[in-house]
Coordinates of C-alpha atoms and ligand atoms in Angstrom, one line a residue:
X1 CA -33.7 9.5 -22.6
X2 CA -34.6 13.1 -21.7
X3 CA -31.2 14.6 -22.4
X4 CA -28.4 14.1 -24.9
X5 CA -25.2 12.5 -23.7
X6 CA -23.3 15.8 -24.6
X7 CA -25.1 17.8 -22.0
X8 CA -24.3 15.5 -19.1
X9 CA -21.2 16.1 -16.7
X10 CA -18.1 14.2 -17.6
X11 CA -18.3 11.7 -14.8
X12 CA -21.8 10.9 -15.8
X13 CA -21.0 10.4 -19.4
X14 CA -18.1 8.0 -18.4
X15 CA -20.4 6.1 -16.1
X16 CA -22.9 5.5 -18.8
X17 CA -20.2 4.6 -21.5
X18 CA -18.3 2.3 -19.1
X19 CA -21.6 0.6 -17.9
X20 CA -22.7 0.1 -21.6
X21 CA -19.2 -1.2 -22.6
X22 CA -19.7 -3.9 -20.0
X23 CA -23.2 -4.9 -21.4
X24 CA -21.6 -5.2 -25.0
X25 CA -18.8 -7.3 -23.4
X26 CA -21.3 -9.6 -21.8
X27 CA -22.9 -10.0 -25.1
X28 CA -19.8 -10.9 -26.8
X29 CA -18.7 -13.4 -24.2
X30 CA -22.2 -15.1 -24.5
X31 CA -21.6 -15.3 -28.1
X32 CA -18.3 -17.1 -27.7
X33 CA -19.4 -19.2 -24.8
X34 CA -23.3 -19.8 -25.3
X35 CA -23.6 -21.6 -21.9
X36 CA -21.8 -18.7 -20.1
X37 CA -23.3 -17.8 -16.7
X38 CA -23.3 -14.0 -16.0
X39 CA -22.3 -12.4 -12.7
X40 CA -22.5 -8.5 -12.5
X41 CA -20.8 -5.9 -14.5
X42 CA -20.4 -2.5 -13.2
X43 CA -18.5 0.6 -14.4
X44 CA -15.2 1.3 -12.3
X45 CA -13.0 4.3 -12.0
X46 CA -11.0 3.7 -14.9
X47 CA -13.3 1.5 -17.2
X48 CA -15.6 -1.5 -16.5
X49 CA -15.5 -5.2 -15.5
X50 CA -17.9 -8.2 -15.8
X51 CA -17.7 -11.5 -14.1
X52 CA -18.5 -14.7 -15.9
X53 CA -18.9 -18.4 -14.9
X54 CA -17.3 -20.2 -18.1
X55 CA -16.5 -23.9 -19.0
X56 CA -12.9 -23.0 -19.4
X57 CA -10.3 -20.5 -18.0
X58 CA -9.9 -17.5 -20.3
X59 CA -6.5 -16.9 -22.1
X60 CA -4.9 -13.7 -23.3
X61 CA -5.8 -14.9 -26.8
X62 CA -9.4 -14.6 -25.9
X63 CA -9.5 -10.9 -25.2
X64 CA -8.8 -9.8 -28.8
X65 CA -11.6 -12.0 -30.0
X66 CA -14.0 -10.6 -27.3
X67 CA -12.8 -7.0 -28.3
X68 CA -13.6 -7.7 -31.9
X69 CA -17.0 -8.7 -31.3
X70 CA -17.5 -5.6 -29.2
X71 CA -16.4 -3.4 -31.8
X72 CA -18.7 -4.9 -34.3
X73 CA -21.5 -4.3 -31.9
X74 CA -20.4 -0.7 -31.5
X75 CA -20.2 -0.2 -35.1
X76 CA -23.8 -1.6 -35.7
X77 CA -25.0 1.4 -33.4
X78 CA -28.2 -0.1 -32.0
X79 CA -30.1 1.5 -29.4
X80 CA -30.0 0.7 -25.5
X81 CA -33.8 0.1 -24.7
X82 CA -35.0 0.2 -21.0
X83 CA -37.8 -2.3 -20.0
X84 CA -39.7 -3.4 -17.0
X85 CA -41.2 -6.7 -16.3
X86 CA -42.6 -8.6 -13.4
X87 CA -40.5 -10.9 -11.3
X88 CA -42.2 -13.9 -12.6
X89 CA -41.5 -12.9 -16.3
X90 CA -37.9 -12.2 -15.0
X91 CA -37.4 -15.6 -13.7
X92 CA -38.5 -17.2 -16.8
X93 CA -36.3 -14.8 -19.0
X94 CA -33.1 -15.5 -16.7
X95 CA -34.1 -19.2 -16.3
X96 CA -30.6 -20.6 -17.1
X97 CA -28.8 -17.6 -15.4
X98 CA -28.3 -18.9 -12.0
X99 CA -26.5 -15.7 -10.5
X100 CA -29.2 -13.5 -12.1
X101 CA -32.0 -15.4 -10.5
X102 CA -30.2 -15.1 -7.0
X103 CA -30.2 -11.3 -7.8
X104 CA -33.9 -11.1 -8.8
X105 CA -34.9 -12.7 -5.6
X106 CA -33.4 -9.7 -3.7
X107 CA -35.1 -7.0 -5.7
X108 CA -37.8 -5.4 -3.6
X109 CA -41.2 -5.2 -5.0
X110 CA -42.4 -6.9 -8.4
X111 CA -40.8 -4.9 -10.9
X112 CA -37.6 -5.7 -12.5
X113 CA -35.8 -3.2 -14.6
X114 CA -34.0 -4.3 -17.7
X115 CA -31.9 -3.1 -20.3
X116 CA -31.7 -4.3 -23.8
X117 CA -29.7 -4.0 -26.9
X118 CA -29.8 -6.1 -30.0
X119 CA -30.6 -9.6 -28.6
X120 CA -28.7 -9.0 -25.4
X121 CA -30.8 -8.4 -22.1
X122 CA -29.5 -7.7 -18.7
X123 CA -31.0 -7.0 -15.3
X124 CA -30.1 -3.4 -14.9
X125 CA -31.0 0.0 -13.4
X126 CA -29.0 2.0 -16.1
X127 CA -28.4 4.5 -17.0
X128 CA -26.8 3.7 -20.3
X129 CA -25.8 5.5 -23.5
X130 CA -28.5 5.9 -26.0
X131 CA -26.7 3.9 -28.8
X132 CA -23.8 1.5 -28.8
X133 CA -22.0 3.6 -31.2
X134 CA -21.6 6.2 -28.4
X135 CA -19.2 3.9 -26.8
X136 CA -15.7 5.4 -26.8
X137 CA -12.2 3.7 -27.3
X138 CA -11.7 1.0 -24.8
X139 CA -9.2 -2.0 -24.3
X140 CA -9.7 -5.2 -22.5
X141 CA -6.9 -5.6 -20.0
X142 CA -6.8 -8.6 -17.9
X143 CA -8.9 -11.5 -16.5
X144 CA -8.7 -12.1 -12.7
X145 CA -10.6 -14.7 -10.3
X146 CA -13.3 -13.0 -8.3
X147 CA -15.6 -14.8 -5.9
X148 CA -19.4 -14.3 -6.7
X149 CA -20.3 -11.5 -4.3
X150 CA -16.9 -11.2 -2.8
X151 CA -17.6 -14.4 -0.7
X152 CA -14.8 -17.0 -0.4
X153 CA -17.5 -19.6 -0.1
X154 CA -19.1 -19.0 -3.4
X155 CA -17.9 -19.9 -6.8
X156 CA -14.9 -18.3 -8.1
X157 CA -15.8 -16.4 -11.4
X158 CA -13.7 -15.0 -14.2
X159 CA -13.5 -11.1 -14.1
X160 CA -12.6 -9.4 -17.3
X161 CA -11.3 -5.9 -16.8
X162 CA -11.5 -3.3 -19.4
X163 CA -10.3 0.4 -19.7
X164 CA -12.5 3.0 -21.3
X165 CA -12.0 6.6 -21.8
X166 CA -13.6 9.2 -24.0
X167 CA -10.6 9.9 -26.3
X168 CA -8.0 7.8 -27.6
X169 CA -5.5 10.0 -26.2
X170 CA -6.9 9.6 -22.6
X171 CA -7.0 6.0 -23.2
X172 CA -3.3 5.7 -24.3
X173 CA -2.3 8.0 -21.5
X174 CA -3.8 5.6 -19.0
X175 CA -2.3 2.4 -20.6
X176 CA 1.0 4.1 -20.3
X177 CA 0.6 4.8 -16.6
X178 CA -0.7 1.2 -16.1
X179 CA 2.5 -0.1 -17.9
X180 CA 4.7 2.2 -15.8
X181 CA 3.0 0.9 -12.5
X182 CA 3.4 -2.9 -13.9
X183 CA 7.3 -2.0 -14.6
X184 CA 7.6 -0.8 -10.9
X185 CA 5.4 -3.5 -9.4
X186 CA 7.3 -4.4 -6.1
X187 CA 6.2 -7.9 -6.3
X188 CA 8.0 -8.5 -9.7
X189 CA 11.0 -6.5 -8.5
X190 CA 11.2 -8.0 -5.3
X191 CA 11.7 -11.5 -7.2
X192 CA 13.9 -10.1 -9.8
X193 CA 16.3 -8.2 -7.3
X194 CA 16.0 -11.1 -5.0
X195 CA 14.8 -8.9 -2.0
X196 CA 12.0 -10.9 -0.5
X197 CA 9.3 -13.9 -1.0
X198 CA 6.1 -15.2 0.1
X199 CA 5.4 -18.9 0.7
X200 CA 1.7 -19.2 0.2
X201 CA 1.6 -22.9 1.2
X202 CA 3.1 -21.9 4.6
X203 CA 0.9 -19.0 5.2
X204 CA -0.1 -16.2 2.7
X205 CA 0.7 -12.5 3.8
X206 CA 3.9 -13.4 5.6
X207 CA 7.0 -12.1 4.1
X208 CA 10.5 -13.8 4.1
X209 CA 13.2 -11.1 3.7
X210 CA 16.0 -12.4 1.6
X211 CA 19.6 -11.1 2.3
X212 CA 19.5 -8.3 -0.3
X213 CA 16.0 -7.2 1.2
X214 CA 17.4 -7.6 4.6
X215 CA 20.1 -5.3 3.9
X216 CA 17.8 -2.5 2.8
X217 CA 15.4 -3.0 5.7
X218 CA 18.5 -2.9 8.1
X219 CA 19.8 0.3 6.5
X220 CA 16.3 2.0 7.0
X221 CA 16.0 0.5 10.4
X222 CA 19.5 1.8 11.6
X223 CA 18.6 5.2 10.1
X224 CA 15.2 5.1 11.9
X225 CA 16.7 4.2 15.3
X226 CA 19.5 6.9 15.1
X227 CA 17.2 9.7 14.2
X228 CA 15.0 8.6 17.2
X229 CA 17.7 8.7 19.6
X230 CA 18.6 12.1 18.3
X231 CA 15.0 13.3 19.1
X232 CA 14.7 12.1 22.6
X233 CA 13.0 8.9 22.0
X234 CA 13.8 5.8 23.9
X235 CA 14.0 2.2 22.3
X236 CA 11.9 -0.6 23.8
X237 CA 11.4 -4.2 23.0
X238 CA 8.1 -5.8 23.9
X239 CA 6.5 -9.3 23.9
X240 CA 4.7 -10.6 20.8
X241 CA 2.0 -12.4 22.9
X242 CA 0.0 -11.3 25.8
X243 CA -2.6 -12.7 28.1
X244 CA -6.3 -12.2 27.3
X245 CA -6.5 -9.9 30.4
X246 CA -4.3 -7.3 28.8
X247 CA -6.4 -7.3 25.8
X248 CA -9.7 -7.1 27.9
X249 CA -8.3 -4.1 29.8
X250 CA -7.2 -2.5 26.6
X251 CA -10.5 -3.1 25.0
X252 CA -8.9 -4.7 21.9
X253 CA -11.1 -7.8 22.5
X254 CA -14.4 -5.8 22.4
X255 CA -13.4 -3.2 19.4
X256 CA -10.7 -4.9 17.5
X257 CA -11.4 -8.8 17.8
X258 CA -12.0 -9.4 14.3
X259 CA -8.5 -8.3 13.4
X260 CA -6.9 -10.7 16.0
X261 CA -5.8 -14.2 15.7
X262 CA -7.5 -17.0 17.8
X263 CA -5.9 -17.3 21.2
X264 CA -3.5 -20.1 22.1
X265 CA -3.6 -21.9 25.4
X266 CA -0.6 -21.3 27.7
X267 CA -1.0 -23.3 31.1
X268 CA -4.7 -23.1 30.8
X269 CA -4.7 -19.2 30.0
X270 CA -5.6 -17.6 26.7
X271 CA -2.8 -15.6 25.2
X272 CA -3.0 -13.5 22.0
X273 CA -0.6 -12.5 19.5
X274 CA -0.3 -8.5 19.5
X275 CA -2.2 -6.8 16.9
X276 CA -0.7 -3.7 18.5
X277 CA 2.1 -2.4 20.6
X278 CA 0.5 0.1 22.7
X279 CA -0.9 -2.0 25.8
X280 CA 2.7 -3.0 26.3
X281 CA 4.2 0.4 26.3
X282 CA 1.6 1.4 28.8
X283 CA 3.2 -1.3 31.1
X284 CA 6.6 0.2 30.7
X285 CA 5.1 3.5 31.6
X286 CA 3.3 2.0 34.5
X287 CA 6.1 0.1 35.9
X288 CA 6.8 3.0 38.3
X289 CA 5.4 6.2 39.5
X290 CA 5.9 8.9 36.9
X291 CA 6.7 12.4 37.9
X292 CA 5.7 15.4 35.7
X293 CA 9.4 16.1 35.7
X294 CA 9.9 12.9 33.5
X295 CA 7.6 13.9 30.8
X296 CA 7.3 13.6 27.9
X297 CA 8.2 10.1 27.8
X298 CA 8.7 8.6 24.1
X299 CA 8.9 5.1 23.8
X300 CA 9.5 3.7 20.3
X301 CA 9.6 0.3 19.1
X302 CA 10.2 -1.6 15.6
X303 CA 7.2 -3.8 16.8
X304 CA 6.2 -6.8 14.7
X305 CA 2.3 -7.2 15.0
X306 CA -0.1 -9.6 13.5
X307 CA -3.5 -8.8 12.1
X308 CA -6.0 -10.8 10.3
X309 CA -6.6 -9.7 6.8
X310 CA -9.1 -11.5 4.4
X311 CA -6.8 -13.5 1.8
X312 CA -8.6 -11.7 -1.1
X313 CA -7.2 -8.3 0.0
X314 CA -3.7 -9.3 0.5
X315 CA -1.3 -7.7 -1.9
X316 CA 2.6 -8.2 -1.8
X317 CA 4.2 -6.1 1.0
X318 CA 1.3 -3.5 0.7
X319 CA -1.1 -5.7 2.5
X320 CA 0.1 -8.5 4.7
X321 CA -1.0 -10.2 7.9
X322 CA 2.4 -9.9 9.8
X323 CA 4.3 -6.5 9.7
X324 CA 6.5 -4.2 11.7
X325 CA 5.1 -1.0 12.7
X326 CA 7.5 1.9 13.3
X327 CA 5.6 2.5 16.2
X328 CA 6.0 5.2 19.1
X329 CA 4.0 6.2 22.0
X330 CA 4.1 9.7 23.5
X331 CA 3.0 10.4 27.0
X332 CA 3.0 14.0 28.0
X333 CA 1.6 16.9 29.9
X334 CA -1.1 19.3 28.4
X335 CA 1.6 22.1 28.3
X336 CA 3.8 19.8 26.2
X337 CA 1.1 18.6 23.6
X338 CA 1.6 21.2 21.1
X339 CA 5.6 20.9 21.0
X340 CA 5.2 17.1 20.8
X341 CA 2.9 17.2 17.9
X342 CA 4.9 19.6 16.0
X343 CA 8.0 17.5 16.8
X344 CA 6.1 14.4 15.1
X345 CA 5.5 16.5 11.9
X346 CA 9.0 17.8 11.6
X347 CA 10.2 14.5 12.0
X348 CA 7.8 13.0 9.4
X349 CA 9.1 15.7 7.0
X350 CA 12.8 14.7 7.6
X351 CA 12.0 11.1 6.6
X352 CA 10.2 12.1 3.4
X353 CA 13.0 14.2 2.7
X354 CA 15.5 11.3 3.0
X355 CA 13.5 8.9 1.1
X356 CA 12.9 11.2 -1.7
X357 CA 9.4 11.8 -1.5
X358 CA 8.6 15.3 -2.6
X359 CA 4.6 15.3 -2.6
X360 CA 2.4 13.9 0.2
X361 CA -1.3 14.8 1.4
X362 CA -2.2 15.5 4.8
X363 CA -5.7 14.6 6.3
X364 CA -7.0 15.6 9.6
X365 CA -9.9 13.3 10.9
X366 CA -12.1 15.0 13.5
X367 CA -14.8 13.9 16.1
X368 CA -18.0 12.2 14.8
X369 CA -20.6 14.4 16.3
X370 CA -23.2 11.7 16.1
X371 CA -21.2 8.8 17.7
X372 CA -19.8 8.0 21.2
X373 CA -16.3 9.2 22.1
X374 CA -13.8 8.6 24.9
X375 CA -12.7 11.6 26.9
X376 CA -14.2 15.1 27.2
X377 CA -15.3 17.5 24.5
X378 CA -12.5 20.0 25.8
X379 CA -10.1 17.2 25.3
X380 CA -11.1 16.8 21.7
X381 CA -11.3 20.4 21.1
X382 CA -7.7 20.9 22.4
X383 CA -6.4 17.9 20.4
X384 CA -8.0 18.9 17.2
X385 CA -6.9 22.5 17.4
X386 CA -3.3 21.3 18.3
X387 CA -3.3 19.1 15.2
X388 CA -4.8 21.9 13.1
X389 CA -2.1 24.6 14.3
X390 CA 0.9 22.1 13.7
X391 CA -0.1 21.5 10.3
X392 CA -0.8 25.1 9.4
X393 CA 2.3 26.5 11.0
X394 CA 4.2 24.1 8.7
X395 CA 2.4 25.5 5.8
X396 CA 1.2 22.0 4.8
X397 CA -2.0 22.0 2.7
X398 CA -4.7 19.5 4.5
X399 CA -8.1 18.2 4.0
X400 CA -10.5 17.8 6.8
X401 CA -12.1 14.4 7.2
X402 CA -15.2 15.8 9.2
X403 CA -16.3 12.9 11.5
X404 CA -13.7 10.6 10.3
X405 CA -12.0 10.1 13.7
X406 CA -12.1 6.8 15.5
X407 CA -13.7 7.0 18.9
X408 CA -10.7 7.5 21.1
X409 CA -9.3 10.5 19.4
X410 CA -8.6 12.9 16.4
X411 CA -5.7 12.0 14.3
X412 CA -3.7 12.9 11.2
X413 CA -2.9 10.7 8.2
X414 CA -0.4 11.5 5.8
X415 CA -0.4 9.8 2.4
X416 CA 2.7 9.8 0.4
X417 CA 2.6 10.5 -3.3
X418 CA 4.9 8.3 -5.4
X419 CA 6.9 8.8 -8.6
X420 CA 3.8 8.1 -10.7
X421 CA 1.0 9.9 -8.6
X422 CA -0.3 7.2 -6.4
X423 CA -1.0 7.8 -2.7
X424 CA 0.1 5.6 0.0
X425 CA -0.9 5.8 3.6
X426 CA 2.3 6.5 5.8
X427 CA 2.3 8.6 8.7
X428 CA -0.1 8.6 11.5
X429 CA -0.2 11.0 14.6
X430 CA -3.3 9.7 16.8
X431 CA -4.6 11.1 19.9
X432 CA -5.9 8.6 22.5
X433 CA -8.2 9.6 25.1
X434 CA -9.2 6.0 25.9
X435 CA -6.1 3.7 26.8
X436 CA -4.9 6.2 29.7
X437 CA -8.4 5.9 31.2
X438 CA -8.6 2.1 30.9
X439 CA -5.1 1.6 32.2
X440 CA -5.6 4.2 34.7
X441 CA -2.2 6.0 33.8
X442 CA -1.2 8.8 35.9
X443 CA 1.8 11.2 37.0
X444 CA 2.4 13.2 39.9
X445 CA 1.8 16.8 39.2
X446 CA 4.0 19.7 40.9
X447 CA 1.3 20.1 43.4
X448 CA 1.5 16.4 44.3
X449 CA -1.9 15.5 42.8
X450 CA -2.4 12.7 40.3
X451 CA -3.0 13.8 36.8
X452 CA -3.7 11.7 33.6
X453 CA -1.0 12.0 30.7
X454 CA -2.0 12.7 27.5
X455 CA -1.2 9.9 25.1
X456 CA -0.3 9.8 21.3
X457 CA 0.4 7.0 19.1
X458 CA 2.5 7.9 16.1
X459 CA 4.1 5.8 13.2
X460 CA 6.2 7.7 10.7
X461 CA 6.5 5.2 8.0
X462 CA 3.6 3.2 9.0
X463 CA 4.5 -0.4 8.4
X464 CA 8.3 -1.4 7.4
X465 CA 6.9 -3.8 5.0
X466 CA 4.6 -1.6 3.2
X467 CA 6.9 1.4 3.1
X468 CA 9.7 -0.9 1.4
X469 CA 6.9 -1.9 -1.2
X470 CA 6.3 1.7 -1.9
X471 CA 9.9 2.7 -1.9
X472 CA 10.8 -0.1 -4.3
X473 CA 7.9 1.1 -6.7
X474 CA 8.9 4.6 -6.2
X475 CA 12.5 4.2 -7.2
X476 CA 11.4 1.4 -9.6
X477 CA 14.1 -0.7 -7.8
X478 CA 17.0 1.5 -8.5
X479 CA 17.7 2.6 -4.9
X480 CA 19.8 5.8 -4.5
X481 CA 23.2 4.8 -3.2
X482 CA 22.7 5.1 0.6
X483 CA 19.9 2.5 0.3
X484 CA 21.2 0.2 -2.5
X485 CA 21.6 -3.6 -1.1
X486 CA 25.0 -3.8 -3.2
X487 CA 26.4 -0.3 -4.0
X488 CA 29.2 -1.5 -6.3
X489 CA 30.1 -4.5 -8.1
X490 CA 33.7 -5.2 -9.1
X491 CA 34.1 -6.9 -12.7
X492 CA 37.5 -8.4 -13.3
X493 CA 37.9 -8.6 -17.2
X494 CA 39.9 -11.9 -17.0
X495 CA 41.0 -14.4 -14.2
X496 CA 44.3 -12.7 -13.9
X497 CA 42.7 -9.4 -12.9
X498 CA 40.9 -11.1 -10.0
X499 CA 43.5 -10.5 -7.1
X500 CA 43.2 -6.6 -7.9
X501 CA 39.6 -7.0 -8.1
X502 CA 39.6 -8.4 -4.4
X503 CA 41.8 -5.8 -3.5
X504 CA 39.3 -3.1 -4.6
X505 CA 36.6 -4.5 -3.1
X506 CA 38.5 -4.7 0.2
X507 CA 39.1 -1.1 0.2
X508 CA 35.8 -0.4 -0.2
X509 CA 34.4 -2.8 2.3
X510 CA 36.7 -1.1 4.8
X511 CA 35.1 2.1 4.2
X512 CA 31.8 0.5 5.0
X513 CA 30.6 0.1 1.5
X514 CA 28.4 -2.6 0.3
X515 CA 30.3 -4.3 -2.6
X516 CA 30.5 -7.6 -4.4
X517 CA 33.0 -9.2 -7.0
X518 CA 31.7 -10.8 -9.8
X519 CA 34.1 -13.7 -10.4
X520 CA 31.8 -15.6 -12.7
X521 CA 33.4 -17.3 -15.8
X522 CA 31.1 -15.0 -17.9
X523 CA 32.2 -12.4 -20.4
X524 CA 32.7 -8.5 -19.2
X525 CA 29.7 -7.3 -21.2
X526 CA 27.5 -10.1 -19.7
X527 CA 28.6 -9.2 -16.2
X528 CA 28.1 -5.3 -16.9
X529 CA 24.4 -6.3 -18.2
X530 CA 23.5 -8.3 -15.1
X531 CA 24.7 -5.5 -12.7
X532 CA 22.5 -3.0 -14.6
X533 CA 19.5 -5.6 -14.5
X534 CA 20.1 -5.7 -10.7
X535 CA 20.2 -1.9 -10.6
X536 CA 23.7 -1.9 -8.8
X537 CA 24.6 1.9 -8.8
X538 CA 28.2 1.6 -9.6
X539 CA 30.2 -1.1 -11.7
X540 CA 34.1 -1.0 -11.3
X541 CA 35.7 -2.7 -14.2
X542 CA 39.3 -3.8 -13.7
X543 CA 41.8 -5.1 -16.5
X544 CA 45.3 -4.5 -17.2
X545 CA 45.3 -1.0 -17.4
X546 CA 43.5 -0.7 -14.0
X547 CA 45.8 -3.0 -12.3
X548 CA 48.8 -0.9 -13.6
X549 CA 47.2 2.4 -12.5
X550 CA 45.6 1.2 -9.3
X551 CA 42.3 2.1 -9.7
X552 CA 39.2 1.0 -11.6
X553 CA 37.1 1.9 -14.7
X554 CA 33.7 3.5 -13.3
X555 CA 30.5 3.0 -14.8
X556 CA 27.0 3.9 -13.7
X557 CA 23.8 1.9 -13.9
X558 CA 22.5 4.6 -16.4
X559 CA 25.2 3.6 -18.7
X560 CA 27.4 6.8 -18.1
X561 CA 31.2 6.0 -18.4
X562 CA 33.3 8.0 -16.0
X563 CA 36.6 6.5 -17.2
X564 CA 39.4 5.2 -15.2
X565 CA 39.6 6.7 -11.5
X566 CA 42.2 6.2 -8.8
X567 CA 41.0 4.1 -6.0
X568 CA 41.0 6.9 -3.4
X569 CA 38.7 9.1 -5.5
X570 CA 36.1 6.2 -6.1
X571 CA 36.0 5.4 -2.4
X572 CA 35.7 9.4 -1.4
X573 CA 32.9 9.7 -4.1
X574 CA 31.0 6.8 -2.8
X575 CA 31.2 7.5 0.6
X576 CA 30.0 11.0 0.1
X577 CA 27.2 9.8 -1.8
X578 CA 26.1 7.0 0.6
X579 CA 24.6 9.4 3.2
X580 CA 21.0 10.2 3.0
X581 CA 20.4 13.9 1.7
X582 CA 18.4 15.5 4.4
X583 CA 17.5 19.0 5.3
Ligands
ZN601 ZN1 -26.2 -2.8 -16.5
ZN602 ZN1 -0.5 2.7 19.6

């Protein structure tokens, strides 16, 4: 190797270290399972993986054994050696490695590049570290199923993931972040807090909202609707299916077909489940002649759409096959565009504020100079400068995704940064120069001429499902009071305190608070613990003293004890706290 590892940029060093660790892991697995068939083993962003075809499923106990063999190999400090052989030799060398043979056939030319260390050899372009001793701290994390070449029709292999960083400190920091992400995993919390479920056997990627999840969702949707009405949006409801002709006119059957489900036959006609709401909103716009005086028209819908996603990419609420967009379409005149875009951004900021997101990243996607595009160049320039100005006027830092726009218009994408620094796609504000043309949308201008309106698609939260998934992880399930499905649980110490507990609950319910009485035959401590596990913000404990005083002993889920408070004070406190804090 021409230069030493230390002189390389950090990224390049890590790449080589991670790739080398993958080879060392493959060697260790072969030692434990001599018949193992090897897939591929690349470095990844936080470490490495390798895919194996093994005689039995790996268990968590296997990982330390593999790690041990790896550490021995690292300690032996043998060199990585590059080699090149002919295809014919490679076929002999990998005669019992079916997956490698498949890869060999795809190599162009007759030379096959190899890397060896000790007795292990792999098909490989490199580069690697010079010696096994240069592999820094690592940890094997997990085993997951992975189809050979990502193809669902090919064999399912076992993929071992490892984390690898240059220093023990960096590794520990990463493992801590990983643990935190697992603690917050919305799929686990969704089960534990009884918010939602999936029923794979009746269709993967389809969410069932349980009563508690349903409450949180209803709270978000009520807030969403109220704020939309306040900002001059009109609420609409549109069908879930539409005839093929609609999707032909919209163009979805041409450019979006792979995301749509197969048609169903209705009276000899093809109907499709909607993947988007836009064509329906356009029909509402077109239901009568529109005057320039009516614009802007803002049509909003919590519209449930269905899109095909490969089963391998489905992930809890974050990637599903049926979801509800918090969708709206704005139809306006050229002189209104700037104000409308600014309105969208201000609206977005209100939502982020209300839901406790302090950090987000803005991306502006502009026209692809190479590709085809709908609309005129002037339209695009106007739209791009409008988006840019709206972002800049608000002092929002942004990145430009040059050429990243879809063919029908430029857009702004906004990604939320959650409590542990991960980015989530959320808001989109998207110009469309295609659909108004295809559906021949017009309005009557002041001079009596027919003009095309501008059309903007926008979603504030994106998908209600994904947003809730993000929200659960952001709060680690401990929703603020205004979003908590159960805001308070009343805990009677003994059966004789039950009537008072019921009276306390009634008072809270009358004030529109969400309250439950825990009347199970359990000890008080057990009830408090369960309420804490359920992340209920307030526990109101009632015993003899509270019955006499007419109040309740107040405990927070954090464990803080507020002592016995009069009922009026409790109600006033909870009511004040259950408004979203905005502005
Ligand atoms: Zn390699
Ligand atoms: Zn749309």
